[in-house]
Amino acid sequence: MFDKFSERHIGVCNEKDLKAMLDVIGVKSTDELIAQVIPQSIRLKKPLALPEGMSEYEFAAHIRDLADRNQPYRSFIGMGYYPSAVPAVVVRNVFENPAWYTSYTPYQAEISQGRLEALLNFQTAVISLTGMEIGNCSLLDEGTAAAEAMAMMFSLRSREAVKEGRNQLFVDRNIFPQTLDLLLTRSEPFGIELIIDEYDQYEFTGREFGAIVQYPAADGSVRDYSDFTAAAHAKDALVTVAADLLSLALMKAPGEWGADIAVGSAQRLGNPMGFGGPAAGYLTTREAFKRNMPGRIIGVSVDRLGNRALRMALQMREQHIKREKATSNICTASALMASMTGFYCVYNGPEGLKRAAETAHLAAATVARALEAMDYKLTSKEFFDTLEVEAEAAVVQSLALENGINFYYPSEGRVRMSFDEVTTPAEIEAVAGIFAAAKGKKAKAVKAVTESNVPTALRRKSPYLQEPVFSAYRSESALMRYIKKLELRDISLANSMISLGSCTMKLNAAALMQPLSLAGFQNIHPFAPADQAKGYMDLIAGLEQDLATITGFAACSLQPNSGAAGEYAGLMVIRAYHQSRGQGYRNVVLIPASAHGTNPASAAMAGMKIVTVACDTNGNIDVEDLEAKAKEYSSELCGLMVTYPSTHGVFESRIREIVDAVHDAGGQVYMDGANMNAQVGLTNPGYIGADVCHLNLHKTFAMPHGGGGPGVGPICVAEHLRAFLPSHPVVATGGDEGITAVASAPWGSALLFPITYGYIKMLGAEGLRKATEMAIVNANYMSAALAPEYRTYYSGETGRVGHEMILDLTSFKKDYNIDCGDIAHRLMDYGFHAPTLSFPVHETLMVEPTESEPKEEMDRFIEALISIKRECEAAAGQQDNVVANAPHTARELAGNWEHPYSREQAAFPLPWVGEAKFFPYVSKIDAGYGDRNLCCRNCE
């Protein structure tokens, strides 16, 4: 009999530890506790309809079989997705390394210096290549990045332009169809009118606030946009360019010909195609627009001792902090993939990028000459890596498939092909041979072209990647050690528990992560014919069904590629439903005051009017206030956004009353799935009565956070909303009346799906329920164990919490002149990442241990918090104290020491700390300095 996966995944795996924890809580059994936590009225009456869990060995065989059902034909489809030479040293040391993929978003900068530098390298590379002044450290994909740029340009309108009602955006017709679809999705709620036309025939009228063009264009043609940009600027319109990063090694940078914003995907710089994602999107712009940028900026600052230190700069730019005033709901990124791109650029440097670009470009040039010699007509003779040729698509496709090759077919009379850095001479011969056969000719030997087809005026003359980091690590030994050096500057789940409330930093089991490296999953293009992706299609169908079963809904869409994107998609589906019933005027969304900031931000993005619902003194939704507001706005009520259990970590007993009040007023109920880790197998949104929910697969369903992303945020819906699930312009997906796309790829970040698929298949119905129960047990154990020292701010009617709790530190500033930020920094000296700070209540710690942590680890964390409180008590009235000065670096400990406390107390406050001591690389960072002296490039 094989081991059960649940016994490996769940940290408390013996009865002795469980009994000891239940004794501390004050209950006799897990069932007794669960009965006290979850209202009986919403408890599922029977187990989930899921099969028994597989063993790790059985799942490994099963997932390999699915990978083998995929046929990774040689892809020349392009369209924003390309085969890439992902360096093995990066795959092995980053992509497959839990120290990199289990780290959290670098809000706690002092213990995130490694991933911050990796992201700074990414940022530096894209700023350099695009010729801009500032950039962020990744977005989700190219289409959503273009949509963010549209919103950014819209928010940058002058007061006069707003008064004039300037609401038109010019979009060149020769743009990727998935990008256009995203622009359609995001523009309509803002009242933005898209003008889709030819860039070289269009005359600006003065009603436009911006324009978007593709460089090179979707059909491969290289166009000079400098006159077009000048014309736009003359009418006070900004210009965004969706630019291919690899092409910029040979082509003039957008910043040099006048573009205001550059966006795109970094996928072809060191990320696998993965059936569409994840890969890092990017956005760069001029420094004047830095406070309007979406996403995160990594900046250089100094620490308490004057040493160079990195942090997330201008953090109030985090759009969800602005709540309903947000112009973006960005809450995550593709940070892990951005780190990989950064290391790809470090490894290759400017010479390597130029070599890769020339390989792709000269392959296209060689094939172009061969095609012209066969009397084929090309759409453009000026190109980078993509050719569009007039030919009988059906004939060419049949011959191409016989040769194991995929092209893109925009129409019956056209074939499009994109070459890449891994194109070989043999593949060039094969492509030429296919087109020869299509004309009934015998293939001739192809003569390699060595001269550029990029117009002279658009050839790049300016240097790029000149920073020292891009020339220092050419050998594998050097890069491996650089990656390890950065790794050792970070705390991840490989070091210790990360008890972040709301963010659920649970185990990302190795058995779930291994399949991501299988070629059958990595090397499939998202627009490949469905019969070449049978493994993916079976996996997707199975995962959609399982998630629908778990949530109690009828259907699921996996397209949204982040939790915030899932929120937005859910609201847009509800919006489409109301419109289908002739009630498009319903645009009021009720949102509790306690909700995470992405809720109002997503509602604002969906064009909704936000009405805040009060919470009572116990932190629960004020049901009377909600009922009153539901009645008040009944004629225009779109719905309610509610998190359950609540953002305060409590199962509110009146949830069904809340749902009924909204339904009675004609609205729909969107349930935020952030806290699904406390529901699975015990209750679910469908059973409670909600209409749609999103799920954070990088929380409840064991996907890694990867330093702030990637994530997946699928939505599950009731039967009446199935028809409105997101569609896609290239590949059929979604409902019959589906909203336009919410991500560039048909199934979003599909490479990640084996993780959640395996999590469900290996746990099975029983394991999933047990995981939820233990998440609740662990939280209540920690709350009870800490009760003599720290008050739990909110609890349910029986005095219990759900899967997380809020520890009250609101008196610490008054009592000890120490705030929760100081305690977060002191936890670093103990080897821990802090819990969630000051959310949802100011000066509190929100703790979620998850089901994956063993009792021993939780006990260490409890002991650390108690020890820190003793330190606070001893420090009362002292400015120079061990908590306020934290964290302490090895360099400081080895130097002059003038503090009233000992070096040993600073570094080794408890006996077990020395067993695996983590030394923060920098001390407390001066946030203000970094913002006043903004530097977002790695110039060291």
PDB file of C-alpha atoms in Angstrom, residues 599-827:
ATOM      1  CA  ASN A 599     -12.526  44.069  -4.289  1.00  0.00           C
ATOM      2  CA  PRO A 600     -13.358  47.771  -4.695  1.00  0.00           C
ATOM      3  CA  ALA A 601     -10.492  48.158  -7.183  1.00  0.00           C
ATOM      4  CA  SER A 602     -11.873  45.347  -9.367  1.00  0.00           C
ATOM      5  CA  ALA A 603     -15.375  46.786  -9.095  1.00  0.00           C
ATOM      6  CA  ALA A 604     -14.071  50.181 -10.206  1.00  0.00           C
ATOM      7  CA  MET A 605     -12.344  48.508 -13.162  1.00  0.00           C
ATOM      8  CA  ALA A 606     -15.669  46.881 -14.090  1.00  0.00           C
ATOM      9  CA  GLY A 607     -17.346  50.286 -14.165  1.00  0.00           C
ATOM     10  CA  MET A 608     -19.347  49.724 -10.995  1.00  0.00           C
ATOM     11  CA  LYS A 609     -20.619  52.211  -8.446  1.00  0.00           C
ATOM     12  CA  ILE A 610     -19.343  51.071  -5.039  1.00  0.00           C
ATOM     13  CA  VAL A 611     -21.445  51.297  -1.891  1.00  0.00           C
ATOM     14  CA  THR A 612     -19.671  50.390   1.341  1.00  0.00           C
ATOM     15  CA  VAL A 613     -21.443  48.207   3.892  1.00  0.00           C
ATOM     16  CA  ALA A 614     -20.559  48.756   7.546  1.00  0.00           C
ATOM     17  CA  CYS A 615     -19.178  46.128   9.916  1.00  0.00           C
ATOM     18  CA  ASP A 616     -20.328  45.723  13.509  1.00  0.00           C
ATOM     19  CA  THR A 617     -18.121  45.848  16.593  1.00  0.00           C
ATOM     20  CA  ASN A 618     -17.351  42.138  16.225  1.00  0.00           C
ATOM     21  CA  GLY A 619     -16.041  42.646  12.705  1.00  0.00           C
ATOM     22  CA  ASN A 620     -19.001  40.974  11.019  1.00  0.00           C
ATOM     23  CA  ILE A 621     -20.998  42.499   8.200  1.00  0.00           C
ATOM     24  CA  ASP A 622     -23.707  44.719   9.663  1.00  0.00           C
ATOM     25  CA  VAL A 623     -26.635  42.752   8.256  1.00  0.00           C
ATOM     26  CA  GLU A 624     -29.165  45.481   8.973  1.00  0.00           C
ATOM     27  CA  ASP A 625     -27.019  48.034   7.121  1.00  0.00           C
ATOM     28  CA  LEU A 626     -26.629  45.621   4.216  1.00  0.00           C
ATOM     29  CA  GLU A 627     -30.367  44.918   4.036  1.00  0.00           C
ATOM     30  CA  ALA A 628     -31.125  48.630   4.124  1.00  0.00           C
ATOM     31  CA  LYS A 629     -28.668  49.399   1.331  1.00  0.00           C
ATOM     32  CA  ALA A 630     -29.837  46.437  -0.765  1.00  0.00           C
ATOM     33  CA  LYS A 631     -33.383  47.830  -0.574  1.00  0.00           C
ATOM     34  CA  GLU A 632     -32.239  51.400  -1.188  1.00  0.00           C
ATOM     35  CA  TYR A 633     -30.392  50.443  -4.366  1.00  0.00           C
ATOM     36  CA  SER A 634     -32.645  47.559  -5.437  1.00  0.00           C
ATOM     37  CA  SER A 635     -33.472  49.154  -8.790  1.00  0.00           C
ATOM     38  CA  GLU A 636     -29.785  49.387  -9.724  1.00  0.00           C
ATOM     39  CA  LEU A 637     -28.159  46.686  -7.596  1.00  0.00           C
ATOM     40  CA  CYS A 638     -25.685  44.594  -9.556  1.00  0.00           C
ATOM     41  CA  GLY A 639     -24.482  42.488  -6.655  1.00  0.00           C
ATOM     42  CA  LEU A 640     -22.460  41.970  -3.506  1.00  0.00           C
ATOM     43  CA  MET A 641     -18.778  41.150  -3.134  1.00  0.00           C
ATOM     44  CA  VAL A 642     -18.293  39.122   0.024  1.00  0.00           C
ATOM     45  CA  THR A 643     -15.333  37.167   1.402  1.00  0.00           C
ATOM     46  CA  TYR A 644     -16.219  34.027   3.364  1.00  0.00           C
ATOM     47  CA  PRO A 645     -15.073  33.297   5.954  1.00  0.00           C
ATOM     48  CA  SER A 646     -14.741  37.041   6.412  1.00  0.00           C
ATOM     49  CA  THR A 647     -11.576  39.041   5.966  1.00  0.00           C
ATOM     50  CA  HIS A 648     -11.426  38.957   9.768  1.00  0.00           C
ATOM     51  CA  GLY A 649     -11.105  35.159   9.703  1.00  0.00           C
ATOM     52  CA  VAL A 650     -14.618  34.422  11.019  1.00  0.00           C
ATOM     53  CA  PHE A 651     -17.497  32.327   9.647  1.00  0.00           C
ATOM     54  CA  GLU A 652     -20.388  34.753   9.922  1.00  0.00           C
ATOM     55  CA  SER A 653     -23.530  32.905  10.992  1.00  0.00           C
ATOM     56  CA  ARG A 654     -25.903  35.175   9.075  1.00  0.00           C
ATOM     57  CA  ILE A 655     -24.336  34.606   5.648  1.00  0.00           C
ATOM     58  CA  ARG A 656     -27.521  33.103   4.205  1.00  0.00           C
ATOM     59  CA  GLU A 657     -29.518  36.156   5.290  1.00  0.00           C
ATOM     60  CA  ILE A 658     -26.947  38.310   3.533  1.00  0.00           C
ATOM     61  CA  VAL A 659     -27.217  36.273   0.327  1.00  0.00           C
ATOM     62  CA  ASP A 660     -31.024  36.308   0.404  1.00  0.00           C
ATOM     63  CA  ALA A 661     -31.148  40.073   0.919  1.00  0.00           C
ATOM     64  CA  VAL A 662     -29.063  40.647  -2.203  1.00  0.00           C
ATOM     65  CA  HIS A 663     -31.035  38.157  -4.309  1.00  0.00           C
ATOM     66  CA  ASP A 664     -34.330  39.666  -3.146  1.00  0.00           C
ATOM     67  CA  ALA A 665     -33.101  43.042  -4.392  1.00  0.00           C
ATOM     68  CA  GLY A 666     -32.284  41.605  -7.825  1.00  0.00           C
ATOM     69  CA  GLY A 667     -28.541  41.363  -7.363  1.00  0.00           C
ATOM     70  CA  GLN A 668     -26.007  38.559  -7.736  1.00  0.00           C
ATOM     71  CA  VAL A 669     -23.574  37.381  -5.082  1.00  0.00           C
ATOM     72  CA  TYR A 670     -19.879  37.238  -5.889  1.00  0.00           C
ATOM     73  CA  MET A 671     -17.907  35.345  -3.256  1.00  0.00           C
ATOM     74  CA  ASP A 672     -14.206  36.140  -3.016  1.00  0.00           C
ATOM     75  CA  GLY A 673     -12.349  32.831  -2.808  1.00  0.00           C
ATOM     76  CA  ALA A 674      -9.371  34.197  -0.879  1.00  0.00           C
ATOM     77  CA  ASN A 675     -10.385  32.176   2.185  1.00  0.00           C
ATOM     78  CA  MET A 676     -11.458  29.003   0.406  1.00  0.00           C
ATOM     79  CA  ASN A 677      -8.827  27.163   2.459  1.00  0.00           C
ATOM     80  CA  ALA A 678     -11.385  27.146   5.289  1.00  0.00           C
ATOM     81  CA  GLN A 679     -14.266  25.871   3.144  1.00  0.00           C
ATOM     82  CA  VAL A 680     -13.104  22.972   0.985  1.00  0.00           C
ATOM     83  CA  GLY A 681     -14.981  19.783   1.829  1.00  0.00           C
ATOM     84  CA  LEU A 682     -16.941  21.360   4.702  1.00  0.00           C
ATOM     85  CA  THR A 683     -19.071  23.946   2.896  1.00  0.00           C
ATOM     86  CA  ASN A 684     -18.904  25.787  -0.431  1.00  0.00           C
ATOM     87  CA  PRO A 685     -20.067  28.981  -2.147  1.00  0.00           C
ATOM     88  CA  GLY A 686     -22.712  27.209  -4.219  1.00  0.00           C
ATOM     89  CA  TYR A 687     -24.248  25.554  -1.189  1.00  0.00           C
ATOM     90  CA  ILE A 688     -24.215  28.841   0.713  1.00  0.00           C
ATOM     91  CA  GLY A 689     -26.098  30.449  -2.174  1.00  0.00           C
ATOM     92  CA  ALA A 690     -23.539  32.554  -4.041  1.00  0.00           C
ATOM     93  CA  ASP A 691     -23.675  32.878  -7.838  1.00  0.00           C
ATOM     94  CA  VAL A 692     -19.974  33.140  -8.713  1.00  0.00           C
ATOM     95  CA  CYS A 693     -16.654  32.849  -6.932  1.00  0.00           C
ATOM     96  CA  HIS A 694     -13.038  33.177  -7.907  1.00  0.00           C
ATOM     97  CA  LEU A 695     -10.323  30.924  -6.519  1.00  0.00           C
ATOM     98  CA  ASN A 696      -6.719  31.801  -5.785  1.00  0.00           C
ATOM     99  CA  LEU A 697      -4.994  28.638  -6.955  1.00  0.00           C
ATOM    100  CA  HIS A 698      -1.763  30.090  -5.532  1.00  0.00           C
ATOM    101  CA  LYS A 699      -3.401  30.038  -2.101  1.00  0.00           C
ATOM    102  CA  THR A 700      -5.888  27.268  -1.335  1.00  0.00           C
ATOM    103  CA  PHE A 701      -4.833  24.965  -4.157  1.00  0.00           C
ATOM    104  CA  ALA A 702      -1.085  24.789  -3.556  1.00  0.00           C
ATOM    105  CA  MET A 703       0.339  26.807  -6.426  1.00  0.00           C
ATOM    106  CA  PRO A 704       3.496  28.693  -5.415  1.00  0.00           C
ATOM    107  CA  HIS A 705       3.674  32.443  -4.904  1.00  0.00           C
ATOM    108  CA  GLY A 706       7.051  32.703  -6.608  1.00  0.00           C
ATOM    109  CA  GLY A 707       8.076  36.016  -5.059  1.00  0.00           C
ATOM    110  CA  GLY A 708       4.753  37.640  -5.875  1.00  0.00           C
ATOM    111  CA  GLY A 709       3.434  35.509  -8.735  1.00  0.00           C
ATOM    112  CA  PRO A 710       2.598  33.671 -10.927  1.00  0.00           C
ATOM    113  CA  GLY A 711      -0.960  33.045  -9.908  1.00  0.00           C
ATOM    114  CA  VAL A 712      -4.159  31.667 -11.361  1.00  0.00           C
ATOM    115  CA  GLY A 713      -7.605  33.002 -10.464  1.00  0.00           C
ATOM    116  CA  PRO A 714     -10.283  30.856 -12.132  1.00  0.00           C
ATOM    117  CA  ILE A 715     -13.958  31.606 -11.666  1.00  0.00           C
ATOM    118  CA  CYS A 716     -16.705  29.094 -10.973  1.00  0.00           C
ATOM    119  CA  VAL A 717     -20.320  30.002 -11.712  1.00  0.00           C
ATOM    120  CA  ALA A 718     -23.870  28.812 -11.222  1.00  0.00           C
ATOM    121  CA  GLU A 719     -25.734  27.415 -14.238  1.00  0.00           C
ATOM    122  CA  HIS A 720     -27.411  30.707 -15.179  1.00  0.00           C
ATOM    123  CA  LEU A 721     -23.992  32.362 -15.602  1.00  0.00           C
ATOM    124  CA  ARG A 722     -22.312  29.562 -17.598  1.00  0.00           C
ATOM    125  CA  ALA A 723     -23.079  31.168 -20.957  1.00  0.00           C
ATOM    126  CA  PHE A 724     -21.080  34.283 -20.067  1.00  0.00           C
ATOM    127  CA  LEU A 725     -17.728  32.690 -19.169  1.00  0.00           C
ATOM    128  CA  PRO A 726     -14.763  34.369 -20.939  1.00  0.00           C
ATOM    129  CA  SER A 727     -14.219  33.653 -24.633  1.00  0.00           C
ATOM    130  CA  HIS A 728     -11.096  34.071 -26.756  1.00  0.00           C
ATOM    131  CA  PRO A 729     -10.628  35.468 -30.301  1.00  0.00           C
ATOM    132  CA  VAL A 730      -8.248  32.762 -31.557  1.00  0.00           C
ATOM    133  CA  VAL A 731      -9.287  29.542 -29.790  1.00  0.00           C
ATOM    134  CA  ALA A 732     -12.891  28.692 -28.930  1.00  0.00           C
ATOM    135  CA  THR A 733     -13.429  28.684 -25.188  1.00  0.00           C
ATOM    136  CA  GLY A 734     -15.947  29.964 -22.666  1.00  0.00           C
ATOM    137  CA  GLY A 735     -19.724  30.272 -22.912  1.00  0.00           C
ATOM    138  CA  ASP A 736     -22.040  30.788 -25.870  1.00  0.00           C
ATOM    139  CA  GLU A 737     -22.441  34.457 -24.924  1.00  0.00           C
ATOM    140  CA  GLY A 738     -19.007  34.722 -23.339  1.00  0.00           C
ATOM    141  CA  ILE A 739     -17.491  38.040 -22.392  1.00  0.00           C
ATOM    142  CA  THR A 740     -14.386  39.014 -24.339  1.00  0.00           C
ATOM    143  CA  ALA A 741     -11.062  37.693 -23.060  1.00  0.00           C
ATOM    144  CA  VAL A 742      -9.590  38.547 -19.662  1.00  0.00           C
ATOM    145  CA  ALA A 743      -6.138  37.068 -20.415  1.00  0.00           C
ATOM    146  CA  SER A 744      -3.974  36.778 -23.529  1.00  0.00           C
ATOM    147  CA  ALA A 745      -3.986  32.974 -23.654  1.00  0.00           C
ATOM    148  CA  PRO A 746      -7.188  30.924 -24.012  1.00  0.00           C
ATOM    149  CA  TRP A 747      -6.571  29.114 -20.731  1.00  0.00           C
ATOM    150  CA  GLY A 748      -4.373  31.691 -19.020  1.00  0.00           C
ATOM    151  CA  SER A 749      -1.337  30.250 -17.252  1.00  0.00           C
ATOM    152  CA  ALA A 750      -1.926  26.653 -18.275  1.00  0.00           C
ATOM    153  CA  LEU A 751       1.569  25.368 -17.431  1.00  0.00           C
ATOM    154  CA  LEU A 752       0.618  25.706 -13.755  1.00  0.00           C
ATOM    155  CA  PHE A 753      -2.532  23.587 -13.952  1.00  0.00           C
ATOM    156  CA  PRO A 754      -0.845  20.248 -13.142  1.00  0.00           C
ATOM    157  CA  ILE A 755      -0.133  21.626  -9.651  1.00  0.00           C
ATOM    158  CA  THR A 756      -3.753  22.126  -8.600  1.00  0.00           C
ATOM    159  CA  TYR A 757      -4.897  19.146 -10.641  1.00  0.00           C
ATOM    160  CA  GLY A 758      -2.450  16.950  -8.733  1.00  0.00           C
ATOM    161  CA  TYR A 759      -3.308  18.528  -5.377  1.00  0.00           C
ATOM    162  CA  ILE A 760      -6.954  17.541  -5.837  1.00  0.00           C
ATOM    163  CA  LYS A 761      -6.245  14.124  -7.365  1.00  0.00           C
ATOM    164  CA  MET A 762      -3.815  13.098  -4.621  1.00  0.00           C
ATOM    165  CA  LEU A 763      -5.814  14.412  -1.670  1.00  0.00           C
ATOM    166  CA  GLY A 764      -9.179  13.188  -2.922  1.00  0.00           C
ATOM    167  CA  ALA A 765     -12.418  14.078  -1.124  1.00  0.00           C
ATOM    168  CA  GLU A 766     -11.262  12.847   2.271  1.00  0.00           C
ATOM    169  CA  GLY A 767      -7.841  14.482   2.109  1.00  0.00           C
ATOM    170  CA  LEU A 768      -9.264  17.823   0.991  1.00  0.00           C
ATOM    171  CA  ARG A 769     -11.699  17.845   3.919  1.00  0.00           C
ATOM    172  CA  LYS A 770      -8.961  16.866   6.357  1.00  0.00           C
ATOM    173  CA  ALA A 771      -6.676  19.614   5.027  1.00  0.00           C
ATOM    174  CA  THR A 772      -9.399  22.199   5.691  1.00  0.00           C
ATOM    175  CA  GLU A 773     -10.050  20.838   9.163  1.00  0.00           C
ATOM    176  CA  MET A 774      -6.367  21.016  10.062  1.00  0.00           C
ATOM    177  CA  ALA A 775      -6.066  24.570   8.758  1.00  0.00           C
ATOM    178  CA  ILE A 776      -8.825  25.481  11.221  1.00  0.00           C
ATOM    179  CA  VAL A 777      -7.283  23.414  14.040  1.00  0.00           C
ATOM    180  CA  ASN A 778      -3.863  25.017  13.564  1.00  0.00           C
ATOM    181  CA  ALA A 779      -5.247  28.560  13.615  1.00  0.00           C
ATOM    182  CA  ASN A 780      -7.294  27.931  16.723  1.00  0.00           C
ATOM    183  CA  TYR A 781      -4.325  26.253  18.403  1.00  0.00           C
ATOM    184  CA  MET A 782      -2.099  29.258  17.806  1.00  0.00           C
ATOM    185  CA  SER A 783      -4.834  31.674  18.880  1.00  0.00           C
ATOM    186  CA  ALA A 784      -5.376  29.733  22.109  1.00  0.00           C
ATOM    187  CA  ALA A 785      -1.663  29.262  22.813  1.00  0.00           C
ATOM    188  CA  LEU A 786      -1.000  32.979  22.361  1.00  0.00           C
ATOM    189  CA  ALA A 787      -4.104  34.121  24.268  1.00  0.00           C
ATOM    190  CA  PRO A 788      -2.249  34.878  27.543  1.00  0.00           C
ATOM    191  CA  GLU A 789       0.027  37.313  25.646  1.00  0.00           C
ATOM    192  CA  TYR A 790      -1.879  38.486  22.563  1.00  0.00           C
ATOM    193  CA  ARG A 791      -5.610  39.077  22.270  1.00  0.00           C
ATOM    194  CA  THR A 792      -7.258  37.683  19.151  1.00  0.00           C
ATOM    195  CA  TYR A 793      -9.037  40.734  17.760  1.00  0.00           C
ATOM    196  CA  TYR A 794     -12.099  39.015  16.280  1.00  0.00           C
ATOM    197  CA  SER A 795     -13.706  35.633  16.804  1.00  0.00           C
ATOM    198  CA  GLY A 796     -16.982  33.975  15.988  1.00  0.00           C
ATOM    199  CA  GLU A 797     -20.007  33.643  18.240  1.00  0.00           C
ATOM    200  CA  THR A 798     -18.457  30.635  19.989  1.00  0.00           C
ATOM    201  CA  GLY A 799     -15.126  32.378  20.523  1.00  0.00           C
ATOM    202  CA  ARG A 800     -13.410  30.484  17.733  1.00  0.00           C
ATOM    203  CA  VAL A 801     -11.611  31.677  14.586  1.00  0.00           C
ATOM    204  CA  GLY A 802     -11.603  30.164  11.128  1.00  0.00           C
ATOM    205  CA  HIS A 803      -8.339  29.337   9.411  1.00  0.00           C
ATOM    206  CA  GLU A 804      -6.635  32.601  10.418  1.00  0.00           C
ATOM    207  CA  MET A 805      -6.738  35.142  13.212  1.00  0.00           C
ATOM    208  CA  ILE A 806      -5.827  38.751  13.922  1.00  0.00           C
ATOM    209  CA  LEU A 807      -3.499  39.427  16.855  1.00  0.00           C
ATOM    210  CA  ASP A 808      -4.057  42.747  18.587  1.00  0.00           C
ATOM    211  CA  LEU A 809      -0.971  44.972  18.895  1.00  0.00           C
ATOM    212  CA  THR A 810      -2.855  48.246  18.961  1.00  0.00           C
ATOM    213  CA  SER A 811      -1.547  49.177  22.446  1.00  0.00           C
ATOM    214  CA  PHE A 812       2.133  48.420  21.763  1.00  0.00           C
ATOM    215  CA  LYS A 813       2.953  51.898  20.476  1.00  0.00           C
ATOM    216  CA  LYS A 814       1.498  53.494  23.594  1.00  0.00           C
ATOM    217  CA  ASP A 815       2.870  50.921  26.038  1.00  0.00           C
ATOM    218  CA  TYR A 816       6.351  50.292  24.591  1.00  0.00           C
ATOM    219  CA  ASN A 817       6.811  52.855  21.762  1.00  0.00           C
ATOM    220  CA  ILE A 818       7.051  49.877  19.415  1.00  0.00           C
ATOM    221  CA  ASP A 819       4.728  49.237  16.458  1.00  0.00           C
ATOM    222  CA  CYS A 820       3.820  46.116  14.533  1.00  0.00           C
ATOM    223  CA  GLY A 821       6.385  47.012  11.845  1.00  0.00           C
ATOM    224  CA  ASP A 822       9.122  46.818  14.469  1.00  0.00           C
ATOM    225  CA  ILE A 823       7.885  43.386  15.551  1.00  0.00           C
ATOM    226  CA  ALA A 824       7.851  42.257  11.915  1.00  0.00           C
ATOM    227  CA  HIS A 825      11.502  43.271  11.639  1.00  0.00           C
ATOM    228  CA  ARG A 826      12.421  41.550  14.921  1.00  0.00           C
ATOM    229  CA  LEU A 827      10.850  38.305  13.699  1.00  0.00           C
TER     230      LEU A 827
END
